[in-house]
Structure formats: structure tokens, C-alpha cells
Amino acid sequence: MKAILGLSAFYHDSAAALVVDGRIIAAAQEERFTRIKGDPGFPRHAVDYCLRETGLDAANIDHVVFYEKPFLKFERLLETYLAVAPAGFSSFIKAMPQWVHEKLMLPDRIRSGLDQKFAGRLIFIEHHESHAASAFFPSPFEEAAILTLDGVGEWATATLGHGRGNRITLSHEMRFPHSLGLLYSAFTYFCGFKVNSGEYKLMGLAPFGAPAFEGLILGKLMDLREDGSFRLDLSYFDFCAGLTMTSRRFERLFGGPPRRPGSPITRRECDLAASIQRVTELVMLRMAAHLHALTGSRRLCLAGGVALNCVGNGRLLRELPFEKLWIQPASGDAGGALGAALFVWHQLLENGRVPQKPDGQRASLLGPGYPAGETEALLREKGAAYRLFPGGRGLCDAVARLVAGGKVIGWMQGRMEFGPRALGARSILGDARNPEMQALINLKVKFRESFRPFAPIVLGDRAHEYFELNPDEESPYMLLVTQVRGNKLLASAADEAAAPATAAEGGRAAARDGGAAGLDRIRKIRSVVPAITHLDNSARIQTVDRDRNPKLFELLEAFAALTGCPVMINTSFNIRGEPIVCTPDDAYRCFMATHIDALVIDDFLVLKEQQVAGTAPSPEAYLGRYGND
Ligand SMILES: [Fe+2]
């Protein structure tokens, strides 16, 4: 038996992954255990969990592999700072002591993180090799083209490659500072959202705007070539020298200073979001088209933070000659831990690989699960009123009735997801048909901006009835955006999609919305499933199949039998700024502090109305702990 532990750490989203004899056994992000969003520290808890899952000790691990090469990254930082000195001197002074200490001492830190029990050789592989390995090795393909796109690792910011059998080859790369991820993050920063976590907010904002700045971005900020590679005009940015992302010149080009976090979102931010989204899609399309021409492959694997851009992914599948697409669900740097471990097993140790169906990612349910006895003991200790459905019999019918009755459900089942999306193991569920649900869950459960759309879960075999997806296509990891079918749209929404809102309309809406740039347009009923239909009639869908998610499948079937509708809202089980819940205790606390009506933990059902008043923490106290995202 050979056990390989993959680690990513010390930047953001630290994680650990364990691969035993080529099989992915466990993977989890440190933030879920420490409850610190994006925790960058050594993933001690995640490592402990991975070892627990197999009963191994760090001394039994054969190889420990880190997801990037610290010396290459150090070289990049040093060269970058020297190139822009003295402009970059202040951030150089600030960053270097930390770097020297943390990165160059990395082997020591890893060994002490493993309590000095690991005696083997530490392996460091390149950041984009980790991403590429995470994209190809778990995929169901014997052969595929590979595209990785992110902010930056050591030097590479995008790579093109190819995988066959147990080997990947990266043949082309684009290098720092020319980076699609950093360009997107610059707009995230400029629009007042947090870099490295607010990118998906910017993506959600895009349909509210018009791509009015697309020409400026393409004309001024970058020189984009036919093959999708580009060079940025660095005078508009500050990520080489400064502590902000954008320069004064950028501000002049886009009409003033960045939006202050927390201040009202205006038409400008919506238009910037729409514009950078279009540019991102254009770069993704050109790079992937070039990759297709280079490899001739009919299958494409994607990873890197940009691969979480579901709208771009949807266009790759629809507009390019690739027939099949597989995207690593943990496409950010957390997934690098998994890719690194698989890279060692297949590429360095030269072990064969038999592609698995539907894939090797095991529904991405790679985190901890909790025994029923532990959950019951917790509920007793909390004095909770609960009901156990032995063997789960009758549970899904009961929950389906609650959902149909307008209740919001905290749904925790089995092992936790690996990756940023809740896929039905740690989810909040609601009725997608209910026009009030979108605002209700955003404001009273998540305590967040009301413009944020929700994603649907849908029975896989009925997805094509509601969404523009072929009957044989799936989206098990919620990484594709597709359109709601015309026959499910209300007539007015179908017309509107054909003629997008003008700036003047946006302005009127903004006035009505207290200057919030027409964000209340999201409340308009556009389809028979309004809570998950975005402004442009799109939806970020997750198809649910019996093999990967048997309980969730059963719930959707029960709901469909009751209502005729095989679609529900699925959003992550947390509030704004909080890591997704991990343990039954996390789930119970989040349930009690918010307006979630019912909590399901495996076969236990807890109804809010049956709990004793006054035992819950106040929402304010809970928000105070997490809600400063
Ligand atoms: Fe990355």
C-alpha cells in the first residue's frame, strides 16, 4: 500500500488530500475545521481528518507533496520587486521577511506540522502541474486536452497541455504578470469586493450590466492575440509593485476611484462586471480553441480559479468543437493538494490509470461524515426536539412537504463536499417556484446582498425539460451555466432577454432601488422557477443522479411527485462570510441563529417551531462572528 498526502497552504484556501494506491480517499479545506474563511495556515486539521479517514498515522505516509515550488515562487517575487524598484520597495520590505520565513522554511514547517513523524522525502511540484493533474487524472477520459487558468502560481498564469493514460504534458504557458485571474481580480478589487473570494460576486453582478467597457479593456488594458494569449499594459495595474490591484491610470479610464466596500453598487460596477465577464469569456474561448487546434482532442479538462467561471465554461462547451468537458470541482488552490497527490502517484511513480465512470472524483464527497450516535448525542445535549426516521424511511417525503410549504431547509448528509460549492451534502434548500424565496434566503438566512441569484438542483434525467441541456449532458458539480428553456419562461421575460435593458432603463431602476443600479430587477418573476432564474434567464445548474447523491435524488423525486417540479434551490449551508458548515454542531448553530425552518442531519429532522424559545444565539451575535465579508 502506498499513501500520498497532498498539501496546499500558506497563500489562501489551505487544504489536504489523501490518495491511497491511486484512489482518492479524502480531501478537505482547512477553513471548514477552523471556521476561518479561506484559512491560509498549515492545514493541520485537514491533515488529521485525512489520516483519521484511513486510520493512518503521519509516520505511515509514503510521500508528502506540496502543490507548488517555493523557490520558483520566491524567484518570481524577487525578480518582480527588483524590476519595479524603487516603486515596489515598500511592499517588498513588507512582504519579504514573511516570505523568507514562511516559504524558505517550508520543509521545516511541513515536518513540524506533521509532528516530525513523517520521515520520507518531501516533494514539491509546480503550481500549474498540480492544477492540471487535478483536472485530468480524476476525469473520465483516457485522453484529453488540458487548460489551466488562474491568478498566478510561480510564474505561469495559464497553461495548455495534454493528458493521456497516466501522463500529462504541459506544452505552453503564459507568464506573470500577464494573467486572466489577476485581471479579473483587479476588477473584483475595483468594484469593491474582496480579492480571492469576491470573484463570484462580480460574476453574479454581470447580468445586471451592459458590456459598455469591453472595448476599453481590450483596447487599452491588454493586447489580446488570436491564440488567447495576451499582454497587459502594466501602467494600469499595481499588482507588481503596490498593495492595491489597480493604478490611478485605471481609475481615470473607468471614471473615478474604486467602489468602497459596503457602499451602494452603481451602474458602473454592473457594467464593469459585464465587461470583464465578456473579456474573460473571449480569452477562455480563444485559448481553448487554440488548444483544440494544437491537440485535436475532442475532450477538455479545466482547472485553476478561472475554471470556476461557470458562464465561460458553458460557452466553451456550446461554442467549441469539444464534445466533452470535465472541470475539477475544487478548481481553486485547495484542489492543488489533490492534483499534487495524484501527480506523484501517476506521473512520478508511474502507476497506471484506468479512467473511472462517471469520474474518479467520487461526487467530490471527500470530507468528513459523522455517525448517527454523535449527532443524536449533540441534539440531546442541546435540548433539541427532534425526530429520527430510522433508515431514512419517510424522511424525504416529510422534507419535500416542508419545502413545498415554503419552508427553508438546512440539509446536511454524509460526507462533506471538497471544493467551494455545496453540492447537497451541506446545503440550504428551498422551493425554486416560490417568487419570495430568493429575497428571503438572501436577506434572512444568508444576511447578504439581495441581488445574489441561487443555483438550482434538478433531477438529472429531467434537467433537459427545464434547461437547455441535451438529455445525455450533466453538470454534477454545478460548474455550468445554461439557459432556462423558453417554454418555462414567462412571455415578458422571453421578450426582455431578446432586448437587454438599456442604460436609461437601468438608471430608472437605480432611482427606484435607492441607487442600487436596478438590482431589484432580480425579483421580477421570469419563469416557473423564478428563484433560480437569473436576470438573463440563465441558471448555474447542478444535475443530481442516483449514483452520486442517492438521498438528494430521493428528495427531488419526492418533491417532483408532490408538485410536478423536479427543481429546487441549492445554496451553501452558511451565512455571509462563514465557511460552509462541517460538523453537526456547526449545522445546528447556523440553523438556530438564522431563519432556517428545518434542519436535517442524515436521518434526523429538527423543526424550528418545536424548539424552546431563547435557546438560540441571536442572529446579530452570529453575524458579528462571521458577517464581515
Ligand atoms: Fe492556482
mmCIF file with all atom_site columns, N, CA and C and ligand atoms in Angstrom, residues 127 131 150 152 333, ligand 1:
data_model
loop_
_atom_site.group_PDB
_atom_site.id
_atom_site.type_symbol
_atom_site.label_atom_id
_atom_site.label_alt_id
_atom_site.label_comp_id
_atom_site.label_asym_id
_atom_site.label_entity_id
_atom_site.label_seq_id
_atom_site.pdbx_PDB_ins_code
_atom_site.Cartn_x
_atom_site.Cartn_y
_atom_site.Cartn_z
_atom_site.occupancy
_atom_site.B_iso_or_equiv
_atom_site.pdbx_formal_charge
_atom_site.auth_seq_id
_atom_site.auth_comp_id
_atom_site.auth_asym_id
_atom_site.auth_atom_id
_atom_site.pdbx_PDB_model_num
ATOM   1  N  N  . HIS A 1 127 ? 2.927  24.604 -9.464  1.00 0.00 ? 127 HIS A N  1
ATOM   2  C  CA . HIS A 1 127 ? 1.544  25.004 -9.192  1.00 0.00 ? 127 HIS A CA 1
ATOM   3  C  C  . HIS A 1 127 ? 0.582  24.574 -10.322 1.00 0.00 ? 127 HIS A C  1
ATOM   4  N  N  . HIS A 1 131 ? -2.642 21.912 -10.691 1.00 0.00 ? 131 HIS A N  1
ATOM   5  C  CA . HIS A 1 131 ? -3.974 22.185 -11.255 1.00 0.00 ? 131 HIS A CA 1
ATOM   6  C  C  . HIS A 1 131 ? -4.286 21.217 -12.401 1.00 0.00 ? 131 HIS A C  1
ATOM   7  N  N  . ASP A 1 150 ? -5.427 30.648 -13.884 1.00 0.00 ? 150 ASP A N  1
ATOM   8  C  CA . ASP A 1 150 ? -5.645 31.189 -12.540 1.00 0.00 ? 150 ASP A CA 1
ATOM   9  C  C  . ASP A 1 150 ? -4.980 32.549 -12.399 1.00 0.00 ? 150 ASP A C  1
ATOM   10 N  N  . VAL A 1 152 ? -1.947 33.456 -10.332 1.00 0.00 ? 152 VAL A N  1
ATOM   11 C  CA . VAL A 1 152 ? -0.537 33.154 -10.563 1.00 0.00 ? 152 VAL A CA 1
ATOM   12 C  C  . VAL A 1 152 ? -0.077 32.113 -9.559  1.00 0.00 ? 152 VAL A C  1
ATOM   13 N  N  . ASP A 1 333 ? -7.032 26.916 -5.448  1.00 0.00 ? 333 ASP A N  1
ATOM   14 C  CA . ASP A 1 333 ? -5.765 26.360 -4.982  1.00 0.00 ? 333 ASP A CA 1
ATOM   15 C  C  . ASP A 1 333 ? -5.939 25.200 -4.004  1.00 0.00 ? 333 ASP A C  1
HETATM 16 FE FE . FE  B 2 .   ? -3.797 28.482 -8.648  1.00 0.00 ? 1   FE  B FE 1
#
